[in-house]
């Protein structure tokens, strides 16, 4: 959630949130290697869908679902609710004051309400064992998910500071803190509002003149570390300060370093004054080569002594390797009128900007790479040395406003980037919103270079009161396919197949009507992640939803059963794990279903394979039945060379391997 600048930057909160939730206004510039020309007339979202026209309501909205069963919904705890429905409510004004808003004269009443709601918004997930950790701008909830259908809240940790993104490893819980109300002691009282900024002459000055709150030694902005050995009583053991705070962070487990973990910190907010944290600078690179802009931060955490965690490097991932210029990448976005105007003068004011921050970084240690969604660019990093990541490629896109997050395919040959166009605060899934704006973009990796293939966007039309744009998702481990569950704020949850990167398509969804039919209320799904057989949705305003997959024409029960064989001990989605499937006949049956769907094998051979696999299962892999599987493996091998689709060739090879060496 990054784009409130239009509304906030003229206030004191604009300094804190306007940059922390940065940049509704994209740069107006031609990228070096454009992916595609902007096409504002491209077809918008469809109205011919069961998700269109759903009744509104906070808890009683009507719902549409396909390919999933809804197991349970839990309201977020009372302490994470704002008990007010009007911006004039004293509770709203009190919340704004704690957030640092000293002057609301330039903020509309509806926006005051939205910002107050944001102070209690649910954010991202992390998982370990039978526990789910749900971040919130006000703290963290910990749930017992031993039985997903009976998920229950264990404990709530109040520790404000936004946006509360979480990661977990062994007995340690990590939390991002970026907003200026964060305190070292986790106190909820915030700080006294700073003086109101001086009156400004016009809109341009309002957009470019944020007021930084005065330095305070009790303020915390960075990454908190908690000991969760006692799961119901987390204890803060470290608080690592950074110059721009931590909007998001990524936990990196280095396979060559069992004693430490590393944290990549993406700060998107204003640079704090050096009086508050020594060494911080918001100067341009020309004025200060040690500027806190144009970098990420790397924290090293000794597992035996997390209290000694500290920043160990500030990689200049935007540097031009040839010239050494720090600000070496430029935003390629160019959505007309993103600041609210549509005239040539409005657009002319959207001057080019150098990319100076990453919003989110996904590391994939199995292939030694990371994909950085870095506001104006998608970048690829070599992370073999975790302390000193090196950029190996970068792309931009004139259809993209704000590169938000990234997901690798399991084999590491594709990357899905998201565009948080309009941020989490805008309705961008209407019939008038083009399908290549606020969408996913799918790239193929060839020799550490990103090559664009296509866009994907949840295409069921949403209303003017539903904030909707691409957001966080994770892989569903169906063997032989690339499938991702993804959140779209009030656009709900969409399940996308991107096995063929040129032709991604939807295979399931869940959506509710708008929270309010008359005004935009901050809500919808922040994250939708698969974990050990269930899909969990972090709903910003309401709480937590749990789903499980069910078979459709797009996904068979065998494919679901094969996915459910995958078990993670820990899952931090931005530290992407390599998925491995057992050589099980359940997996073999999933491949057979896929080969039938794609017609890669004749019906007679499909029938023979199913018959032999079923007999082998019932016999518990007796010698005679296994010999038959071995015989069929030879036939499958002979079909690999003739496969027209590379995905089918891979499935045939994987199927043959299982038939030759099946396990119970």
XYZ file of C-alpha atoms in Angstrom:
664
model
C 0.000 0.000 0.000
C 2.015 2.899 -1.272
C 0.057 5.635 -2.999
C -1.515 8.315 -0.793
C 0.697 11.177 -1.901
C -2.037 13.106 -3.671
C -4.004 13.448 -0.479
C -1.393 13.550 2.213
C 1.798 15.231 1.225
C 0.515 18.720 2.071
C -0.022 17.693 5.706
C 2.350 16.635 8.450
C 1.161 13.107 7.853
C 2.151 13.674 4.248
C 5.747 13.533 5.337
C 5.170 10.392 7.282
C 2.673 8.551 5.146
C 2.812 10.365 1.856
C 6.269 8.998 1.222
C 5.784 5.895 3.327
C 2.837 5.051 1.146
C 4.643 6.781 -1.648
C 3.938 8.268 -4.981
C 0.523 8.266 -6.465
C 2.144 10.425 -9.116
C 4.224 8.340 -11.521
C 7.024 9.796 -13.548
C 6.259 10.917 -17.083
C 9.148 9.549 -19.096
C 9.961 7.103 -21.848
C 11.798 4.023 -20.520
C 15.017 2.876 -22.096
C 13.491 -0.463 -23.075
C 9.714 -0.031 -23.025
C 7.633 -3.143 -22.591
C 4.626 -1.804 -24.459
C 3.130 1.533 -25.383
C 0.446 2.873 -23.032
C -2.984 1.873 -24.276
C -5.651 3.735 -22.295
C -8.320 2.509 -24.698
C -7.529 -1.153 -23.954
C -10.567 -3.183 -22.923
C -11.642 -2.647 -19.316
C -13.057 -5.073 -16.778
C -16.067 -7.159 -17.754
C -19.571 -6.895 -16.290
C -20.441 -10.426 -17.403
C -19.285 -12.151 -14.222
C -20.934 -13.479 -11.027
C -18.806 -11.053 -8.994
C -20.553 -8.033 -10.495
C -23.418 -6.433 -8.573
C -22.796 -8.071 -5.181
C -24.626 -6.516 -2.234
C -22.523 -4.211 -0.037
C -21.815 -4.610 3.653
C -19.001 -4.825 6.193
C -19.886 -8.307 7.453
C -23.069 -9.145 5.527
C -22.030 -8.445 1.936
C -23.020 -11.033 -0.633
C -20.259 -13.265 -1.963
C -19.203 -15.037 -5.149
C -16.816 -17.973 -5.123
C -15.416 -20.450 -7.628
C -12.822 -23.188 -7.236
C -12.662 -22.799 -3.455
C -14.641 -23.505 -0.301
C -14.784 -20.824 2.383
C -13.839 -22.592 5.614
C -13.970 -19.865 8.242
C -13.902 -16.112 8.846
C -12.579 -14.495 12.041
C -13.100 -10.834 12.893
C -9.955 -8.994 13.838
C -9.720 -8.365 17.595
C -11.410 -5.389 19.149
C -8.140 -3.603 19.898
C -7.416 -3.511 16.139
C -10.736 -1.818 15.332
C -11.505 1.872 15.090
C -14.909 2.332 16.670
C -16.097 5.251 14.599
C -18.112 5.670 11.439
C -17.779 9.426 10.965
C -14.665 11.582 10.465
C -16.062 14.000 13.058
C -15.946 11.307 15.723
C -13.407 12.231 18.440
C -11.846 8.766 18.012
C -10.944 9.613 14.406
C -9.416 12.943 15.323
C -7.512 11.343 18.222
C -6.104 8.694 15.872
C -5.042 11.298 13.317
C -3.277 13.262 16.058
C -1.345 10.162 17.178
C -0.333 9.592 13.564
C 1.091 13.118 13.479
C -1.625 15.000 11.615
C -1.586 18.520 12.974
C -3.637 20.136 10.220
C -6.518 18.421 8.420
C -7.630 21.526 6.536
C -6.274 20.161 3.247
C -7.595 16.645 3.766
C -11.175 15.803 2.830
C -13.472 14.330 5.458
C -13.662 10.948 3.697
C -9.869 10.811 3.467
C -9.551 11.630 7.168
C -11.687 8.584 7.843
C -9.648 6.382 5.524
C -6.360 7.420 7.160
C -7.737 6.754 10.617
C -8.828 3.300 9.424
C -5.340 2.718 8.035
C -3.898 3.024 11.546
C -5.625 -0.299 12.373
C -5.347 -2.055 8.996
C -4.356 -5.703 8.680
C -1.293 -6.279 6.497
C 0.917 -9.253 5.591
C 1.269 -12.879 6.759
C 4.033 -15.216 7.896
C 3.714 -18.889 8.887
C 5.617 -21.311 11.073
C 4.465 -24.764 12.134
C 0.847 -24.513 13.224
C 0.980 -20.739 13.659
C -0.065 -17.875 11.425
C 1.274 -14.372 12.109
C -0.866 -11.540 10.752
C 0.658 -8.090 10.694
C -1.346 -4.972 11.431
C -0.472 -1.272 11.436
C -1.194 -1.497 15.186
C 0.698 -4.719 15.967
C 0.522 -8.472 15.295
C -2.072 -11.225 15.715
C -0.967 -14.839 16.201
C -3.382 -17.623 15.232
C -3.413 -21.384 15.803
C -4.038 -23.028 12.398
C -3.433 -26.674 13.341
C -6.917 -27.257 11.892
C -7.488 -24.512 9.292
C -11.265 -24.900 9.536
C -11.019 -24.240 13.277
C -8.483 -21.423 13.180
C -8.393 -19.551 16.490
C -6.711 -16.431 17.808
C -3.955 -17.122 20.342
C -2.649 -13.685 21.183
C -2.571 -10.068 20.069
C 0.552 -7.945 20.363
C -0.130 -4.197 20.404
C 2.860 -2.399 18.897
C 1.911 0.452 16.517
C 4.075 1.913 13.784
C 2.828 0.596 10.430
C 2.785 -1.230 8.256
C 3.537 -4.206 10.433
C 4.709 -6.631 7.746
C 6.003 -9.778 9.442
C 8.482 -12.621 8.928
C 9.308 -15.527 11.221
C 12.253 -17.875 11.653
C 12.617 -20.405 14.471
C 12.019 -18.457 17.690
C 12.245 -15.003 16.115
C 9.516 -12.746 14.726
C 10.421 -9.712 12.592
C 8.154 -6.686 12.031
C 8.470 -3.656 9.728
C 7.941 -0.186 11.206
C 7.869 2.937 9.057
C 5.368 5.467 10.327
C 6.449 8.209 12.752
C 4.131 7.048 15.562
C 6.345 3.992 16.149
C 8.036 4.021 19.556
C 10.980 2.016 20.878
C 8.783 0.728 23.709
C 5.833 -0.287 21.453
C 3.735 2.370 23.170
C 0.455 3.371 21.543
C 0.557 7.041 22.554
C 2.623 8.164 19.571
C 4.160 11.639 19.758
C 2.760 15.151 20.012
C 1.683 16.428 16.585
C 4.339 18.634 14.973
C 3.527 22.245 14.147
C 1.304 22.713 11.142
C 3.295 23.310 7.936
C 3.123 26.789 6.470
C 0.396 27.545 3.969
C 1.396 26.680 0.433
C 0.704 28.594 -2.730
C -0.628 25.852 -4.966
C -1.035 22.208 -5.782
C 2.511 21.758 -7.083
C 4.012 23.037 -3.831
C 1.598 20.882 -1.845
C 2.798 17.825 -3.678
C 6.487 18.583 -3.220
C 6.778 20.159 0.207
C 6.319 17.513 2.952
C 6.985 18.467 6.542
C 9.292 16.095 8.452
C 8.336 15.642 12.121
C 10.899 16.882 14.650
C 13.534 14.452 15.913
C 12.655 12.391 18.962
C 14.993 9.877 20.652
C 12.065 7.608 21.557
C 10.903 7.195 17.946
C 11.485 3.860 16.230
C 11.491 3.269 12.483
C 13.111 0.096 11.186
C 12.777 -3.624 11.964
C 11.689 -4.969 15.342
C 12.760 -8.452 16.443
C 10.730 -10.445 18.963
C 11.513 -13.691 20.770
C 8.438 -15.916 20.395
C 9.689 -18.907 22.384
C 6.608 -18.270 24.507
C 4.168 -17.926 21.614
C 1.547 -16.132 23.697
C 3.986 -13.623 25.171
C 6.323 -12.236 22.469
C 9.243 -10.258 23.862
C 11.050 -7.569 21.896
C 14.787 -8.333 21.924
C 16.066 -5.928 19.265
C 15.007 -2.854 17.324
C 17.241 -1.995 14.376
C 16.818 1.615 13.272
C 17.024 2.642 9.604
C 16.976 6.054 7.971
C 13.739 5.566 6.001
C 12.112 3.016 8.260
C 10.944 -0.337 6.941
C 7.914 -0.311 4.668
C 8.528 -3.987 3.946
C 11.363 -6.376 4.679
C 12.545 -9.710 3.309
C 14.071 -12.469 5.373
C 16.942 -14.211 3.574
C 18.250 -17.578 4.752
C 21.746 -18.092 3.359
C 22.339 -21.856 2.864
C 26.048 -21.221 3.487
C 25.526 -19.425 6.804
C 23.574 -21.441 9.404
C 24.394 -19.028 12.240
C 22.785 -15.875 10.866
C 19.772 -14.644 8.955
C 19.704 -11.538 6.805
C 16.974 -8.949 6.398
C 16.627 -6.832 3.251
C 14.904 -3.604 4.242
C 12.834 -1.614 1.765
C 12.159 1.872 3.095
C 9.848 4.105 1.081
C 9.194 6.936 3.520
C 10.907 10.246 4.187
C 14.472 10.257 5.488
C 14.564 11.023 9.183
C 16.759 13.894 10.402
C 20.346 13.095 11.359
C 19.556 14.472 14.827
C 17.276 11.456 15.280
C 19.547 8.864 13.630
C 23.151 9.742 12.884
C 24.263 9.453 9.279
C 20.854 9.923 7.664
C 20.712 12.271 4.681
C 17.995 13.132 2.183
C 20.303 15.074 -0.126
C 20.624 14.277 -3.804
C 23.611 12.090 -4.813
C 25.244 15.130 -6.388
C 25.264 16.900 -3.022
C 25.908 13.895 -0.792
C 27.293 10.592 -2.138
C 26.278 9.012 1.193
C 22.623 9.943 0.781
C 20.086 7.598 2.389
C 18.165 7.553 -0.884
C 18.890 5.181 -3.783
C 19.672 2.142 -1.654
C 18.317 -0.719 0.404
C 19.565 -1.740 3.866
C 20.831 -5.184 4.886
C 20.552 -6.308 8.511
C 22.549 -9.264 9.841
C 20.911 -11.133 12.721
C 23.014 -13.605 14.753
C 20.550 -16.364 15.680
C 22.223 -17.055 19.012
C 22.279 -13.351 19.915
C 19.532 -11.482 18.038
C 20.057 -8.518 20.323
C 23.261 -7.901 18.352
C 21.435 -7.476 15.048
C 22.694 -4.505 13.049
C 22.788 -2.955 9.586
C 25.847 -4.303 7.775
C 25.510 -2.787 4.289
C 23.599 -0.287 2.152
C 23.633 -1.796 -1.365
C 23.358 0.773 -4.172
C 21.111 -1.421 -6.307
C 20.131 1.474 -8.594
C 23.691 2.389 -9.539
C 24.796 2.577 -13.160
C 27.543 -0.063 -13.155
C 29.350 1.564 -16.070
C 29.436 5.152 -14.827
C 29.102 4.649 -11.079
C 26.191 7.107 -10.937
C 24.082 6.252 -7.880
C 20.745 7.284 -9.403
C 21.075 5.036 -12.443
C 17.446 3.976 -13.024
C 14.434 6.035 -14.099
C 10.764 5.412 -13.510
C 9.051 4.359 -16.740
C 5.435 4.785 -15.675
C 3.157 7.240 -17.452
C -0.455 6.846 -16.405
C -2.207 10.048 -17.558
C -3.863 12.079 -14.848
C -2.661 9.916 -11.972
C -2.525 13.048 -9.835
C -6.104 13.762 -10.607
C -5.717 16.000 -13.653
C -6.141 15.166 -17.315
C -5.000 18.284 -19.164
C -1.663 18.645 -20.961
C -0.579 21.016 -18.204
C -1.394 18.391 -15.557
C 0.637 15.808 -17.410
C 3.536 18.176 -17.999
C 3.870 18.595 -14.227
C 4.503 14.843 -13.907
C 8.218 15.203 -14.420
C 10.566 12.200 -14.666
C 11.858 10.763 -11.408
C 14.822 8.570 -10.682
C 13.952 5.345 -8.867
C 15.287 5.690 -5.324
C 13.527 2.920 -3.386
C 12.348 -0.657 -3.514
C 8.877 -1.437 -2.301
C 9.341 -5.182 -1.939
C 12.033 -7.752 -2.701
C 11.476 -11.480 -3.195
C 14.594 -13.588 -2.720
C 14.880 -17.074 -4.228
C 18.048 -18.563 -2.762
C 17.610 -21.816 -4.691
C 18.510 -19.965 -7.893
C 20.667 -17.270 -6.292
C 18.420 -14.439 -7.457
C 16.046 -11.840 -6.090
C 13.322 -9.902 -7.881
C 12.934 -6.356 -6.653
C 9.741 -4.410 -7.207
C 11.288 -0.970 -6.952
C 8.678 1.743 -7.489
C 9.751 2.786 -10.992
C 11.405 -0.455 -12.103
C 11.467 -4.198 -11.800
C 14.995 -5.329 -11.047
C 16.851 -8.631 -10.844
C 19.557 -9.127 -8.214
C 22.334 -11.667 -7.811
C 22.196 -12.585 -4.087
C 24.916 -15.226 -3.880
C 26.660 -12.818 -1.507
C 23.668 -11.845 0.662
C 25.398 -8.805 2.166
C 26.259 -7.352 -1.234
C 23.488 -8.060 -3.764
C 24.289 -6.950 -7.294
C 21.771 -5.823 -9.915
C 22.001 -7.889 -13.102
C 18.972 -6.528 -14.956
C 16.230 -3.915 -14.784
C 13.038 -3.275 -16.720
C 10.472 -0.493 -16.887
C 7.010 -0.282 -18.370
C 5.028 2.765 -19.552
C 1.862 0.988 -18.388
C 3.191 0.633 -14.838
C 2.769 3.201 -12.109
C 4.390 1.529 -9.079
C 6.240 -1.794 -9.134
C 4.972 -3.372 -5.937
C 5.874 -7.057 -5.453
C 7.254 -10.113 -7.255
C 6.901 -13.908 -7.431
C 9.168 -16.424 -9.158
C 7.877 -19.561 -10.820
C 9.092 -22.618 -8.958
C 11.663 -23.471 -11.632
C 12.987 -19.910 -11.541
C 12.319 -19.248 -15.237
C 9.520 -16.694 -14.808
C 8.790 -13.673 -12.625
C 5.375 -12.130 -11.961
C 5.555 -8.439 -10.980
C 2.572 -6.474 -9.680
C 1.671 -2.829 -10.330
C -0.023 -1.053 -7.439
C -1.397 1.659 -9.716
C -3.428 4.094 -7.656
C -2.257 2.288 -4.547
C -4.465 0.422 -2.166
C -6.687 3.473 -1.933
C -8.163 3.757 -5.413
C -10.846 1.907 -7.443
C -8.827 0.639 -10.411
C -10.866 -2.392 -11.520
C -13.807 -0.639 -13.163
C -15.002 -1.040 -16.726
C -13.113 2.155 -17.583
C -9.782 0.908 -16.194
C -7.630 -0.803 -18.842
C -6.614 -4.376 -18.154
C -2.908 -3.602 -18.499
C -3.002 -0.927 -15.773
C -2.773 -2.012 -12.152
C -2.083 -5.531 -13.399
C 0.480 -8.312 -13.145
C 3.231 -8.439 -15.720
C 4.805 -11.800 -16.505
C 8.438 -12.028 -17.545
C 10.544 -14.961 -18.715
C 14.110 -15.226 -17.467
C 16.719 -15.956 -20.100
C 20.328 -15.776 -18.982
C 19.519 -13.480 -16.028
C 17.617 -11.139 -18.341
C 13.928 -10.319 -18.010
C 11.804 -10.631 -21.160
C 8.194 -9.441 -21.075
C 5.471 -11.921 -22.074
C 2.036 -10.613 -21.065
C -0.223 -8.978 -18.490
C -2.824 -10.507 -16.201
C -5.563 -8.651 -14.357
C -8.542 -9.831 -12.380
C -11.166 -8.766 -14.905
C -14.507 -8.767 -13.044
C -15.664 -5.140 -12.864
C -15.639 -3.563 -9.417
C -17.367 -0.379 -8.283
C -16.221 3.163 -7.560
C -16.267 2.429 -3.810
C -13.981 -0.630 -3.985
C -10.244 -0.082 -3.747
C -8.859 -2.619 -6.210
C -5.436 -3.230 -7.738
C -2.858 -6.026 -7.924
C -1.353 -6.974 -4.561
C 0.351 -9.839 -2.698
C 0.161 -13.505 -3.687
C 2.008 -16.820 -3.502
C 2.419 -20.022 -5.486
C 0.011 -22.932 -5.068
C 2.221 -26.051 -5.368
C 0.393 -27.949 -8.092
C 3.069 -30.017 -9.882
C 3.428 -29.365 -13.592
C 1.799 -25.936 -13.430
C 2.553 -22.385 -12.307
C -0.435 -21.265 -10.247
C -0.654 -18.264 -7.941
C -3.251 -17.170 -5.404
C -3.328 -13.372 -5.326
C -5.024 -10.572 -3.407
C -6.716 -7.671 -5.209
C -7.928 -5.616 -2.223
C -11.728 -5.276 -2.612
C -11.395 -7.077 -5.938
C -11.098 -10.180 -3.755
C -8.844 -13.161 -4.369
C -7.987 -14.487 -7.831
C -6.222 -17.754 -8.662
C -4.127 -17.412 -11.815
C -2.444 -20.043 -13.990
C 0.653 -18.583 -15.689
C 2.212 -21.863 -16.866
C 2.093 -20.389 -20.353
C 3.371 -16.860 -19.671
C 1.856 -15.607 -22.924
C -1.630 -16.800 -21.944
C -2.296 -16.484 -18.200
C -5.861 -17.202 -17.102
C -8.054 -17.349 -14.002
C -9.036 -20.717 -12.519
C -10.772 -19.614 -9.306
C -11.819 -16.624 -7.221
C -13.532 -15.229 -4.141
C -15.108 -11.795 -3.930
C -17.491 -9.847 -1.712
C -19.601 -6.818 -2.412
C -18.141 -3.433 -1.463
C -17.838 -2.662 2.230
C -19.910 0.461 1.613
C -21.996 1.176 -1.486
C -21.803 4.963 -1.089
C -18.227 5.713 -0.061
C -14.844 4.039 -0.368
C -13.922 2.356 2.898
C -10.401 1.006 3.243
C -10.659 -2.771 2.987
C -10.183 -5.880 0.930
C -7.411 -8.465 0.765
C -3.846 -7.384 1.421
C -2.434 -10.890 0.933
C -3.666 -14.284 -0.255
C -1.201 -17.101 0.456
C -1.288 -20.909 0.198
C 0.142 -22.732 3.227
C -0.046 -26.466 3.868
C -3.341 -27.163 2.157
C -5.254 -23.939 2.819
C -5.412 -20.434 1.346
C -5.380 -17.597 3.870
C -6.650 -14.112 3.107
C -5.595 -11.084 5.168
C -8.622 -8.805 4.982
C -7.652 -5.253 5.861
C -10.826 -4.104 7.598
C -12.555 -7.312 8.640
C -10.024 -9.913 9.736
C -8.934 -13.326 8.459
C -10.501 -15.689 5.900
C -9.510 -19.312 5.297
C -10.260 -21.295 2.124
C -9.453 -24.632 0.572
C -9.344 -25.571 -3.098
C -12.017 -27.703 -4.679
C -12.015 -29.404 -8.088
C -13.332 -27.689 -11.200
C -12.795 -28.128 -14.924
C -9.574 -26.136 -14.434
C -8.193 -28.136 -11.496
C -8.726 -31.800 -10.616
C -8.865 -33.448 -7.218
C -5.659 -35.296 -8.094
C -3.898 -31.960 -8.669
C -5.204 -30.638 -5.356
C -4.107 -33.814 -3.548
C -0.650 -33.554 -5.111
C -0.342 -29.926 -3.979
C -1.352 -30.941 -0.464
C 1.601 -33.338 -0.279
C 3.823 -30.257 -0.012
C 4.463 -29.239 3.587
C 6.351 -26.167 4.744
C 7.806 -25.899 8.249
C 8.040 -22.153 7.766
C 6.816 -19.811 5.032
C 7.816 -16.212 4.523
C 6.504 -15.647 1.021
C 9.161 -13.073 0.131
C 11.825 -15.673 1.022
C 10.534 -18.005 -1.651
C 11.123 -21.716 -0.972
C 11.954 -24.305 -3.615
C 8.997 -26.703 -3.886
C 9.814 -30.407 -4.132
C 7.231 -33.136 -4.728
C 7.656 -36.766 -3.633
C 7.820 -39.498 -6.297
C 4.273 -40.407 -5.342
C 1.576 -41.958 -7.510
C -0.687 -39.118 -6.368
C 1.645 -36.749 -8.209
C 1.687 -39.110 -11.196
C -2.116 -38.968 -11.356
C -1.950 -35.162 -11.378
C 0.397 -35.267 -14.372
C -1.907 -37.690 -16.183
C -4.862 -35.331 -15.637
C -2.835 -32.465 -17.086
C -1.729 -34.484 -20.103
C -5.355 -35.407 -20.745
C -6.439 -31.750 -20.447
C -3.808 -30.651 -22.970
C -4.382 -33.699 -25.187
C -0.660 -34.439 -25.145
C -1.379 -38.189 -25.028
C -4.116 -40.183 -26.780
C -7.164 -41.185 -24.742
C -6.224 -44.882 -24.889
C -2.822 -44.229 -23.335
C -4.350 -42.010 -20.649
C -6.791 -44.788 -19.745
C -4.011 -47.391 -19.598
C -1.892 -45.165 -17.351
C -4.773 -44.553 -14.937
C -5.598 -48.244 -14.763
C -2.009 -49.236 -14.030
C -1.497 -46.485 -11.448
C -4.714 -47.419 -9.603
C -3.712 -51.097 -9.519
C -0.273 -50.212 -8.199
C -1.802 -48.061 -5.471
C -4.247 -50.759 -4.378
C -1.485 -53.374 -4.322
C 0.731 -51.101 -2.223
C 3.360 -51.211 -4.976
C 3.731 -54.950 -5.391
C 6.441 -56.083 -7.784
C 4.117 -57.057 -10.658
C 2.271 -53.747 -10.679
C 5.509 -51.738 -10.419
C 6.882 -53.653 -13.409
C 3.840 -52.535 -15.405
C 4.521 -48.917 -14.400
C 8.137 -49.297 -15.559
C 6.898 -50.599 -18.907
C 4.567 -47.632 -19.329
C 7.397 -45.257 -18.421
C 9.221 -46.324 -21.576
C 6.169 -45.444 -23.657
C 5.908 -42.064 -21.931
C 9.579 -41.381 -22.669
C 8.970 -41.924 -26.357
C 6.368 -39.137 -26.342
C 8.626 -36.438 -24.901
C 10.323 -35.481 -28.159
C 7.000 -35.045 -29.946
C 5.408 -32.805 -27.302
C 4.356 -29.494 -28.851
C 4.191 -27.639 -25.524
C 7.375 -27.406 -23.391
C 5.171 -27.720 -20.279
C 3.864 -31.058 -21.565
C 7.403 -32.239 -22.276
C 8.303 -31.456 -18.671
C 5.205 -33.260 -17.390
C 5.974 -36.343 -19.460
C 9.533 -36.438 -18.162
C 8.392 -36.002 -14.551
C 5.691 -38.655 -14.972
C 8.190 -41.131 -16.399
C 10.521 -40.566 -13.456
C 7.747 -41.436 -10.995
C 6.653 -44.516 -12.962
C 10.229 -45.810 -12.886
C 10.726 -45.196 -9.156
C 7.343 -44.875 -7.400
C 7.100 -44.481 -3.638
C 4.180 -45.211 -1.352
